[in-house]
Amino acid sequence: MSEGHACGCDHCEELMQPYVDRVLTAEEHAEAERHLEGCSYCADRYRFEAELRIYVRDACCEEMSPELKARLVALKLPEA
Amino acid sequence: MARVAESTSESEPRELAIEARNRVRFEEEALELADQVYRVARRLVSTREEAEDLVQETYARAFRSWRSYTPGTNMRAWLLRILTNLNIDKGRRQQRTPDEQPLEEGDYFLYNRMEQAGGASETERVVERLSRDDIVGAMSAVPEDFRDVIVLVDIGDFTYADAAQILDIPIGTVMSRLHRGRRILKRELAERVGDHHE
């Protein structure tokens, strides 16, 4: 599977980011779905892309400290 | 004339009470979004201290100018707009650093590289070979203009339109920077994955 581009479909590779972002037109989306059903090479890579997005988001999430939260609350304007 | 004066003096306290209530509601809503605002801020700047300063200044400014927020619009985007402007004002950002390196590899590149590197068992997903440090390190290596867009869209969950408004750039620029930025991120990840196996 790893040698070469099994389906030779560069177009499918170009559709991957907008597919995962859900910004393809209905027609393009259907085209990608049809291709993915029959092509495990592309399907593996699409799955990876979607998983990577989640992975990046989780890895980059850092919670704020309770001290900062308290400082923000203290910034509230005094009651008129 | 006397009637007008009278009605003003009567309505003023009521208006003040309404305004005070609106302000309190604004502050509460803004504070509920603080975790999400911090999460984005943390990846827009290099250090935790910078992120904390930036969020604190953002809230100080937001609370002072709460009247310029239009109720019913996206408050999270409004706060992030203040935050990104403050970040630029602080001059912390380096000069624009367009990434000139060619990125001829397509979007399958990182998966192909990781698959070739091997080492995955049947049950392990390829993506699991990336550590948190790999990802955080790769993200901070992406030039700022590209990283801003990735952080807003992929971490902050903003739409392309919101990201365009926050950064004050055309939506087409958001899309092209996002596309290129994700490729740069993958190139950085690939370098880190390569390091593990050498």
PDB file of C-alpha atoms in Angstrom:
ATOM      1  CA  MET A   1       0.000   0.000   0.000  1.00  0.00           C
ATOM      2  CA  SER A   2       2.779   2.410   0.808  1.00  0.00           C
ATOM      3  CA  GLU A   3       4.494   2.310  -2.555  1.00  0.00           C
ATOM      4  CA  GLY A   4       3.246   4.889  -5.002  1.00  0.00           C
ATOM      5  CA  HIS A   5      -0.121   6.454  -5.279  1.00  0.00           C
ATOM      6  CA  ALA A   6      -2.365   3.450  -5.685  1.00  0.00           C
ATOM      7  CA  CYS A   7      -5.235   5.275  -7.349  1.00  0.00           C
ATOM      8  CA  GLY A   8      -3.210   7.932  -9.132  1.00  0.00           C
ATOM      9  CA  CYS A   9      -5.852  10.396  -8.093  1.00  0.00           C
ATOM     10  CA  ASP A  10      -4.163  13.728  -7.352  1.00  0.00           C
ATOM     11  CA  HIS A  11      -7.562  15.341  -7.506  1.00  0.00           C
ATOM     12  CA  CYS A  12      -8.701  13.323  -4.494  1.00  0.00           C
ATOM     13  CA  GLU A  13      -5.665  14.537  -2.554  1.00  0.00           C
ATOM     14  CA  GLU A  14      -6.598  18.128  -3.373  1.00  0.00           C
ATOM     15  CA  LEU A  15     -10.148  17.581  -2.131  1.00  0.00           C
ATOM     16  CA  MET A  16      -9.011  16.240   1.239  1.00  0.00           C
ATOM     17  CA  GLN A  17      -8.617  19.464   3.251  1.00  0.00           C
ATOM     18  CA  PRO A  18     -11.897  20.998   2.054  1.00  0.00           C
ATOM     19  CA  TYR A  19     -13.587  17.606   2.566  1.00  0.00           C
ATOM     20  CA  VAL A  20     -12.494  17.430   6.203  1.00  0.00           C
ATOM     21  CA  ASP A  21     -13.461  21.109   6.614  1.00  0.00           C
ATOM     22  CA  ARG A  22     -16.894  20.270   5.117  1.00  0.00           C
ATOM     23  CA  VAL A  23     -16.700  23.090   2.632  1.00  0.00           C
ATOM     24  CA  LEU A  24     -16.995  21.079  -0.589  1.00  0.00           C
ATOM     25  CA  THR A  25     -20.030  21.584  -2.784  1.00  0.00           C
ATOM     26  CA  ALA A  26     -22.591  18.760  -2.602  1.00  0.00           C
ATOM     27  CA  GLU A  27     -21.405  17.566  -5.984  1.00  0.00           C
ATOM     28  CA  GLU A  28     -17.723  17.515  -5.007  1.00  0.00           C
ATOM     29  CA  HIS A  29     -18.547  15.862  -1.695  1.00  0.00           C
ATOM     30  CA  ALA A  30     -20.440  13.082  -3.464  1.00  0.00           C
ATOM     31  CA  GLU A  31     -17.548  12.679  -5.880  1.00  0.00           C
ATOM     32  CA  ALA A  32     -15.083  12.301  -2.983  1.00  0.00           C
ATOM     33  CA  GLU A  33     -17.373   9.821  -1.186  1.00  0.00           C
ATOM     34  CA  ARG A  34     -17.692   7.666  -4.307  1.00  0.00           C
ATOM     35  CA  HIS A  35     -13.937   7.605  -4.657  1.00  0.00           C
ATOM     36  CA  LEU A  36     -13.280   6.830  -0.992  1.00  0.00           C
ATOM     37  CA  GLU A  37     -15.640   3.850  -1.056  1.00  0.00           C
ATOM     38  CA  GLY A  38     -13.498   2.119  -3.625  1.00  0.00           C
ATOM     39  CA  CYS A  39     -10.042   3.388  -2.675  1.00  0.00           C
ATOM     40  CA  SER A  40      -8.588   2.366   0.678  1.00  0.00           C
ATOM     41  CA  TYR A  41      -5.367   4.233  -0.142  1.00  0.00           C
ATOM     42  CA  CYS A  42      -7.165   7.576  -0.096  1.00  0.00           C
ATOM     43  CA  ALA A  43      -9.597   6.488   2.642  1.00  0.00           C
ATOM     44  CA  ASP A  44      -6.674   5.786   5.033  1.00  0.00           C
ATOM     45  CA  ARG A  45      -5.235   9.220   4.350  1.00  0.00           C
ATOM     46  CA  TYR A  46      -8.556  11.024   4.756  1.00  0.00           C
ATOM     47  CA  ARG A  47      -9.113   9.244   8.068  1.00  0.00           C
ATOM     48  CA  PHE A  48      -5.634  10.255   9.186  1.00  0.00           C
ATOM     49  CA  GLU A  49      -6.306  13.897   8.283  1.00  0.00           C
ATOM     50  CA  ALA A  50      -9.501  13.971  10.345  1.00  0.00           C
ATOM     51  CA  GLU A  51      -7.764  12.258  13.288  1.00  0.00           C
ATOM     52  CA  LEU A  52      -4.800  14.612  13.023  1.00  0.00           C
ATOM     53  CA  ARG A  53      -7.063  17.652  13.353  1.00  0.00           C
ATOM     54  CA  ILE A  54      -8.508  16.277  16.601  1.00  0.00           C
ATOM     55  CA  TYR A  55      -5.066  15.278  17.811  1.00  0.00           C
ATOM     56  CA  VAL A  56      -3.617  18.728  17.156  1.00  0.00           C
ATOM     57  CA  ARG A  57      -6.522  20.391  18.912  1.00  0.00           C
ATOM     58  CA  ASP A  58      -6.211  18.166  21.978  1.00  0.00           C
ATOM     59  CA  ALA A  59      -2.435  18.546  22.152  1.00  0.00           C
ATOM     60  CA  CYS A  60      -2.631  22.331  21.884  1.00  0.00           C
ATOM     61  CA  CYS A  61      -5.278  22.761  24.557  1.00  0.00           C
ATOM     62  CA  GLU A  62      -3.916  24.177  27.751  1.00  0.00           C
ATOM     63  CA  GLU A  63      -6.306  25.221  30.474  1.00  0.00           C
ATOM     64  CA  MET A  64      -5.972  28.601  32.080  1.00  0.00           C
ATOM     65  CA  SER A  65      -4.895  28.848  35.678  1.00  0.00           C
ATOM     66  CA  PRO A  66      -7.474  29.526  38.406  1.00  0.00           C
ATOM     67  CA  GLU A  67      -5.351  32.552  39.352  1.00  0.00           C
ATOM     68  CA  LEU A  68      -5.868  34.135  35.937  1.00  0.00           C
ATOM     69  CA  LYS A  69      -9.566  33.377  36.103  1.00  0.00           C
ATOM     70  CA  ALA A  70      -9.742  35.153  39.464  1.00  0.00           C
ATOM     71  CA  ARG A  71      -7.850  38.141  38.068  1.00  0.00           C
ATOM     72  CA  LEU A  72     -10.342  38.404  35.194  1.00  0.00           C
ATOM     73  CA  VAL A  73     -13.291  38.301  37.562  1.00  0.00           C
ATOM     74  CA  ALA A  74     -11.635  41.086  39.577  1.00  0.00           C
ATOM     75  CA  LEU A  75     -11.536  43.248  36.436  1.00  0.00           C
ATOM     76  CA  LYS A  76     -15.310  43.599  36.429  1.00  0.00           C
ATOM     77  CA  LEU A  77     -16.360  47.204  36.733  1.00  0.00           C
ATOM     78  CA  PRO A  78     -17.539  48.264  40.165  1.00  0.00           C
ATOM     79  CA  GLU A  79     -21.296  48.416  40.653  1.00  0.00           C
ATOM     80  CA  ALA A  80     -22.604  51.834  39.755  1.00  0.00           C
TER      81      ALA A  80
ATOM     82  CA  MET B   1     -40.804  72.273  29.580  1.00  0.00           C
ATOM     83  CA  ALA B   2     -41.423  71.339  33.161  1.00  0.00           C
ATOM     84  CA  ARG B   3     -42.999  68.054  32.057  1.00  0.00           C
ATOM     85  CA  VAL B   4     -39.997  67.149  29.944  1.00  0.00           C
ATOM     86  CA  ALA B   5     -37.638  67.816  32.811  1.00  0.00           C
ATOM     87  CA  GLU B   6     -39.820  65.764  35.070  1.00  0.00           C
ATOM     88  CA  SER B   7     -39.999  62.770  32.722  1.00  0.00           C
ATOM     89  CA  THR B   8     -36.208  62.841  32.245  1.00  0.00           C
ATOM     90  CA  SER B   9     -35.547  62.804  35.929  1.00  0.00           C
ATOM     91  CA  GLU B  10     -37.964  59.910  36.304  1.00  0.00           C
ATOM     92  CA  SER B  11     -36.624  57.825  33.431  1.00  0.00           C
ATOM     93  CA  GLU B  12     -32.955  58.328  34.184  1.00  0.00           C
ATOM     94  CA  PRO B  13     -32.714  55.974  37.125  1.00  0.00           C
ATOM     95  CA  ARG B  14     -34.592  53.331  35.145  1.00  0.00           C
ATOM     96  CA  GLU B  15     -32.214  53.708  32.204  1.00  0.00           C
ATOM     97  CA  LEU B  16     -29.255  53.496  34.523  1.00  0.00           C
ATOM     98  CA  ALA B  17     -30.653  50.335  36.036  1.00  0.00           C
ATOM     99  CA  ILE B  18     -31.140  48.792  32.599  1.00  0.00           C
ATOM    100  CA  GLU B  19     -27.627  49.761  31.611  1.00  0.00           C
ATOM    101  CA  ALA B  20     -26.177  48.286  34.796  1.00  0.00           C
ATOM    102  CA  ARG B  21     -28.073  45.063  34.152  1.00  0.00           C
ATOM    103  CA  ASN B  22     -26.835  44.904  30.547  1.00  0.00           C
ATOM    104  CA  ARG B  23     -23.307  45.472  31.702  1.00  0.00           C
ATOM    105  CA  VAL B  24     -23.454  42.718  34.284  1.00  0.00           C
ATOM    106  CA  ARG B  25     -24.911  40.367  31.674  1.00  0.00           C
ATOM    107  CA  PHE B  26     -22.105  41.310  29.285  1.00  0.00           C
ATOM    108  CA  GLU B  27     -19.440  40.671  31.911  1.00  0.00           C
ATOM    109  CA  GLU B  28     -20.889  37.299  32.829  1.00  0.00           C
ATOM    110  CA  GLU B  29     -21.114  36.200  29.218  1.00  0.00           C
ATOM    111  CA  ALA B  30     -17.551  37.356  28.538  1.00  0.00           C
ATOM    112  CA  LEU B  31     -16.201  35.519  31.589  1.00  0.00           C
ATOM    113  CA  GLU B  32     -17.923  32.306  30.515  1.00  0.00           C
ATOM    114  CA  LEU B  33     -15.882  32.478  27.310  1.00  0.00           C
ATOM    115  CA  ALA B  34     -12.584  33.053  29.112  1.00  0.00           C
ATOM    116  CA  ASP B  35     -11.413  29.430  28.915  1.00  0.00           C
ATOM    117  CA  GLN B  36     -11.945  29.346  25.181  1.00  0.00           C
ATOM    118  CA  VAL B  37     -10.290  32.733  24.700  1.00  0.00           C
ATOM    119  CA  TYR B  38      -7.272  31.619  26.724  1.00  0.00           C
ATOM    120  CA  ARG B  39      -6.911  28.383  24.762  1.00  0.00           C
ATOM    121  CA  VAL B  40      -6.597  30.332  21.518  1.00  0.00           C
ATOM    122  CA  ALA B  41      -4.380  33.016  23.063  1.00  0.00           C
ATOM    123  CA  ARG B  42      -1.987  30.415  24.418  1.00  0.00           C
ATOM    124  CA  ARG B  43      -1.177  29.207  20.898  1.00  0.00           C
ATOM    125  CA  LEU B  44      -0.983  32.660  19.354  1.00  0.00           C
ATOM    126  CA  VAL B  45       1.980  33.590  21.551  1.00  0.00           C
ATOM    127  CA  SER B  46       5.070  31.729  22.712  1.00  0.00           C
ATOM    128  CA  THR B  47       4.783  31.615  26.461  1.00  0.00           C
ATOM    129  CA  ARG B  48       2.184  31.085  29.116  1.00  0.00           C
ATOM    130  CA  GLU B  49       3.032  34.459  30.704  1.00  0.00           C
ATOM    131  CA  GLU B  50       2.456  36.291  27.422  1.00  0.00           C
ATOM    132  CA  ALA B  51      -0.869  34.528  26.978  1.00  0.00           C
ATOM    133  CA  GLU B  52      -1.978  35.418  30.498  1.00  0.00           C
ATOM    134  CA  ASP B  53      -1.014  39.093  30.045  1.00  0.00           C
ATOM    135  CA  LEU B  54      -2.793  39.236  26.736  1.00  0.00           C
ATOM    136  CA  VAL B  55      -6.006  37.700  28.060  1.00  0.00           C
ATOM    137  CA  GLN B  56      -5.985  39.967  31.090  1.00  0.00           C
ATOM    138  CA  GLU B  57      -5.506  43.090  28.960  1.00  0.00           C
ATOM    139  CA  THR B  58      -8.187  41.893  26.571  1.00  0.00           C
ATOM    140  CA  TYR B  59     -10.707  41.563  29.379  1.00  0.00           C
ATOM    141  CA  ALA B  60      -9.734  44.914  30.887  1.00  0.00           C
ATOM    142  CA  ARG B  61     -10.331  46.561  27.522  1.00  0.00           C
ATOM    143  CA  ALA B  62     -13.513  44.587  26.834  1.00  0.00           C
ATOM    144  CA  PHE B  63     -15.045  45.547  30.172  1.00  0.00           C
ATOM    145  CA  ARG B  64     -14.191  49.206  29.577  1.00  0.00           C
ATOM    146  CA  SER B  65     -15.644  49.279  26.076  1.00  0.00           C
ATOM    147  CA  TRP B  66     -18.519  46.847  26.544  1.00  0.00           C
ATOM    148  CA  ARG B  67     -20.942  49.335  24.958  1.00  0.00           C
ATOM    149  CA  SER B  68     -19.289  48.851  21.575  1.00  0.00           C
ATOM    150  CA  TYR B  69     -20.277  45.171  21.566  1.00  0.00           C
ATOM    151  CA  THR B  70     -23.517  44.548  19.659  1.00  0.00           C
ATOM    152  CA  PRO B  71     -25.694  42.106  21.638  1.00  0.00           C
ATOM    153  CA  GLY B  72     -26.573  38.993  19.690  1.00  0.00           C
ATOM    154  CA  THR B  73     -23.365  39.001  17.642  1.00  0.00           C
ATOM    155  CA  ASN B  74     -20.467  36.598  18.175  1.00  0.00           C
ATOM    156  CA  MET B  75     -18.888  37.734  21.441  1.00  0.00           C
ATOM    157  CA  ARG B  76     -16.072  35.196  21.249  1.00  0.00           C
ATOM    158  CA  ALA B  77     -15.012  36.633  17.880  1.00  0.00           C
ATOM    159  CA  TRP B  78     -15.343  40.167  19.288  1.00  0.00           C
ATOM    160  CA  LEU B  79     -13.031  39.293  22.200  1.00  0.00           C
ATOM    161  CA  LEU B  80     -10.524  37.601  19.915  1.00  0.00           C
ATOM    162  CA  ARG B  81     -10.497  40.651  17.664  1.00  0.00           C
ATOM    163  CA  ILE B  82      -9.477  42.782  20.663  1.00  0.00           C
ATOM    164  CA  LEU B  83      -6.892  40.182  21.637  1.00  0.00           C
ATOM    165  CA  THR B  84      -5.243  39.920  18.217  1.00  0.00           C
ATOM    166  CA  ASN B  85      -5.137  43.722  17.912  1.00  0.00           C
ATOM    167  CA  LEU B  86      -3.498  44.010  21.331  1.00  0.00           C
ATOM    168  CA  ASN B  87      -1.019  41.340  20.320  1.00  0.00           C
ATOM    169  CA  ILE B  88      -0.062  43.337  17.245  1.00  0.00           C
ATOM    170  CA  ASP B  89       0.089  46.607  19.226  1.00  0.00           C
ATOM    171  CA  LYS B  90       2.498  45.062  21.694  1.00  0.00           C
ATOM    172  CA  GLY B  91       4.948  44.603  18.871  1.00  0.00           C
ATOM    173  CA  ARG B  92       5.686  41.109  20.129  1.00  0.00           C
ATOM    174  CA  ARG B  93       5.108  39.796  16.705  1.00  0.00           C
ATOM    175  CA  GLN B  94       8.128  39.488  14.535  1.00  0.00           C
ATOM    176  CA  GLN B  95       8.260  41.042  11.102  1.00  0.00           C
ATOM    177  CA  ARG B  96       6.057  39.286   8.638  1.00  0.00           C
ATOM    178  CA  THR B  97       7.753  36.030   7.898  1.00  0.00           C
ATOM    179  CA  PRO B  98       6.201  34.554   4.811  1.00  0.00           C
ATOM    180  CA  ASP B  99       7.207  30.937   4.479  1.00  0.00           C
ATOM    181  CA  GLU B 100       9.137  30.843   1.249  1.00  0.00           C
ATOM    182  CA  GLN B 101      10.123  27.237   1.377  1.00  0.00           C
ATOM    183  CA  PRO B 102       8.553  25.282  -1.443  1.00  0.00           C
ATOM    184  CA  LEU B 103       5.892  22.838  -0.377  1.00  0.00           C
ATOM    185  CA  GLU B 104       5.650  20.668  -3.390  1.00  0.00           C
ATOM    186  CA  GLU B 105       4.622  17.612  -1.407  1.00  0.00           C
ATOM    187  CA  GLY B 106       0.905  17.086  -1.426  1.00  0.00           C
ATOM    188  CA  ASP B 107      -1.442  16.655   1.485  1.00  0.00           C
ATOM    189  CA  TYR B 108      -0.788  12.913   1.782  1.00  0.00           C
ATOM    190  CA  PHE B 109       2.868  13.595   2.534  1.00  0.00           C
ATOM    191  CA  LEU B 110       2.853  13.281   6.337  1.00  0.00           C
ATOM    192  CA  TYR B 111       0.860  10.048   6.354  1.00  0.00           C
ATOM    193  CA  ASN B 112       3.124   8.568   3.702  1.00  0.00           C
ATOM    194  CA  ARG B 113       6.197   9.550   5.677  1.00  0.00           C
ATOM    195  CA  MET B 114       4.844   8.125   8.921  1.00  0.00           C
ATOM    196  CA  GLU B 115       3.681   4.949   7.279  1.00  0.00           C
ATOM    197  CA  GLN B 116       7.105   4.438   5.727  1.00  0.00           C
ATOM    198  CA  ALA B 117       8.796   5.055   9.079  1.00  0.00           C
ATOM    199  CA  GLY B 118       6.844   2.017  10.249  1.00  0.00           C
ATOM    200  CA  GLY B 119       6.717   0.776  13.787  1.00  0.00           C
ATOM    201  CA  ALA B 120       2.951   0.788  14.120  1.00  0.00           C
ATOM    202  CA  SER B 121       1.253  -2.301  15.345  1.00  0.00           C
ATOM    203  CA  GLU B 122      -2.011  -3.384  13.829  1.00  0.00           C
ATOM    204  CA  THR B 123      -3.960  -1.789  16.633  1.00  0.00           C
ATOM    205  CA  GLU B 124      -2.063   1.504  16.875  1.00  0.00           C
ATOM    206  CA  ARG B 125      -3.292   4.320  14.698  1.00  0.00           C
ATOM    207  CA  VAL B 126      -0.601   6.114  12.730  1.00  0.00           C
ATOM    208  CA  VAL B 127      -1.566   9.429  14.313  1.00  0.00           C
ATOM    209  CA  GLU B 128      -0.812   8.038  17.776  1.00  0.00           C
ATOM    210  CA  ARG B 129       2.888   8.068  16.962  1.00  0.00           C
ATOM    211  CA  LEU B 130       2.871  11.846  17.302  1.00  0.00           C
ATOM    212  CA  SER B 131       3.575  13.043  20.816  1.00  0.00           C
ATOM    213  CA  ARG B 132       2.096  16.147  22.397  1.00  0.00           C
ATOM    214  CA  ASP B 133       5.555  17.750  22.317  1.00  0.00           C
ATOM    215  CA  ASP B 134       5.871  16.984  18.602  1.00  0.00           C
ATOM    216  CA  ILE B 135       2.606  18.770  17.918  1.00  0.00           C
ATOM    217  CA  VAL B 136       3.157  21.784  20.182  1.00  0.00           C
ATOM    218  CA  GLY B 137       6.716  22.172  18.850  1.00  0.00           C
ATOM    219  CA  ALA B 138       5.604  21.873  15.232  1.00  0.00           C
ATOM    220  CA  MET B 139       2.808  24.383  15.761  1.00  0.00           C
ATOM    221  CA  SER B 140       5.144  26.980  17.238  1.00  0.00           C
ATOM    222  CA  ALA B 141       7.490  26.534  14.267  1.00  0.00           C
ATOM    223  CA  VAL B 142       4.769  27.605  11.824  1.00  0.00           C
ATOM    224  CA  PRO B 143       5.247  31.294  10.831  1.00  0.00           C
ATOM    225  CA  GLU B 144       2.833  33.584  12.675  1.00  0.00           C
ATOM    226  CA  ASP B 145       0.638  34.674   9.780  1.00  0.00           C
ATOM    227  CA  PHE B 146      -0.130  31.049   8.990  1.00  0.00           C
ATOM    228  CA  ARG B 147      -0.302  29.932  12.590  1.00  0.00           C
ATOM    229  CA  ASP B 148      -2.868  32.609  13.511  1.00  0.00           C
ATOM    230  CA  VAL B 149      -5.286  31.151  10.990  1.00  0.00           C
ATOM    231  CA  ILE B 150      -4.713  27.523  12.014  1.00  0.00           C
ATOM    232  CA  VAL B 151      -5.143  28.422  15.676  1.00  0.00           C
ATOM    233  CA  LEU B 152      -8.403  30.287  15.076  1.00  0.00           C
ATOM    234  CA  VAL B 153      -9.956  27.691  12.766  1.00  0.00           C
ATOM    235  CA  ASP B 154      -8.544  24.371  13.987  1.00  0.00           C
ATOM    236  CA  ILE B 155      -8.192  25.094  17.699  1.00  0.00           C
ATOM    237  CA  GLY B 156     -10.670  27.943  18.207  1.00  0.00           C
ATOM    238  CA  ASP B 157     -13.341  26.455  15.940  1.00  0.00           C
ATOM    239  CA  PHE B 158     -13.957  29.767  14.216  1.00  0.00           C
ATOM    240  CA  THR B 159     -15.468  29.803  10.746  1.00  0.00           C
ATOM    241  CA  TYR B 160     -13.413  31.159   7.851  1.00  0.00           C
ATOM    242  CA  ALA B 161     -15.600  34.283   7.945  1.00  0.00           C
ATOM    243  CA  ASP B 162     -15.012  34.862  11.668  1.00  0.00           C
ATOM    244  CA  ALA B 163     -11.265  34.317  11.272  1.00  0.00           C
ATOM    245  CA  ALA B 164     -11.242  36.819   8.397  1.00  0.00           C
ATOM    246  CA  GLN B 165     -13.002  39.398  10.560  1.00  0.00           C
ATOM    247  CA  ILE B 166     -10.794  38.788  13.601  1.00  0.00           C
ATOM    248  CA  LEU B 167      -7.573  39.119  11.613  1.00  0.00           C
ATOM    249  CA  ASP B 168      -8.950  41.788   9.279  1.00  0.00           C
ATOM    250  CA  ILE B 169      -7.957  39.919   6.141  1.00  0.00           C
ATOM    251  CA  PRO B 170     -10.044  38.709   3.169  1.00  0.00           C
ATOM    252  CA  ILE B 171     -11.668  35.304   3.478  1.00  0.00           C
ATOM    253  CA  GLY B 172      -9.699  34.069   0.459  1.00  0.00           C
ATOM    254  CA  THR B 173      -6.496  34.866   2.367  1.00  0.00           C
ATOM    255  CA  VAL B 174      -7.789  32.875   5.348  1.00  0.00           C
ATOM    256  CA  MET B 175      -8.344  29.884   3.083  1.00  0.00           C
ATOM    257  CA  SER B 176      -4.988  30.093   1.331  1.00  0.00           C
ATOM    258  CA  ARG B 177      -3.077  30.622   4.596  1.00  0.00           C
ATOM    259  CA  LEU B 178      -4.942  27.750   6.200  1.00  0.00           C
ATOM    260  CA  HIS B 179      -4.118  25.437   3.327  1.00  0.00           C
ATOM    261  CA  ARG B 180      -0.468  26.410   3.268  1.00  0.00           C
ATOM    262  CA  GLY B 181      -0.209  26.619   7.049  1.00  0.00           C
ATOM    263  CA  ARG B 182      -1.464  23.070   7.513  1.00  0.00           C
ATOM    264  CA  ARG B 183       1.097  21.880   4.971  1.00  0.00           C
ATOM    265  CA  ILE B 184       3.848  23.703   6.847  1.00  0.00           C
ATOM    266  CA  LEU B 185       2.606  22.131  10.084  1.00  0.00           C
ATOM    267  CA  LYS B 186       2.766  18.695   8.472  1.00  0.00           C
ATOM    268  CA  ARG B 187       6.279  19.339   7.220  1.00  0.00           C
ATOM    269  CA  GLU B 188       7.307  20.313  10.760  1.00  0.00           C
ATOM    270  CA  LEU B 189       5.626  17.205  12.165  1.00  0.00           C
ATOM    271  CA  ALA B 190       7.321  15.005   9.591  1.00  0.00           C
ATOM    272  CA  GLU B 191      10.706  16.376  10.660  1.00  0.00           C
ATOM    273  CA  ARG B 192       9.960  15.531  14.277  1.00  0.00           C
ATOM    274  CA  VAL B 193       8.700  12.048  13.468  1.00  0.00           C
ATOM    275  CA  GLY B 194      11.851  11.524  11.413  1.00  0.00           C
ATOM    276  CA  ASP B 195      13.959  12.487  14.434  1.00  0.00           C
ATOM    277  CA  HIS B 196      12.420   9.755  16.606  1.00  0.00           C
ATOM    278  CA  HIS B 197      13.465   7.087  14.170  1.00  0.00           C
ATOM    279  CA  GLU B 198      17.025   8.165  13.507  1.00  0.00           C
TER     280      GLU B 198
END
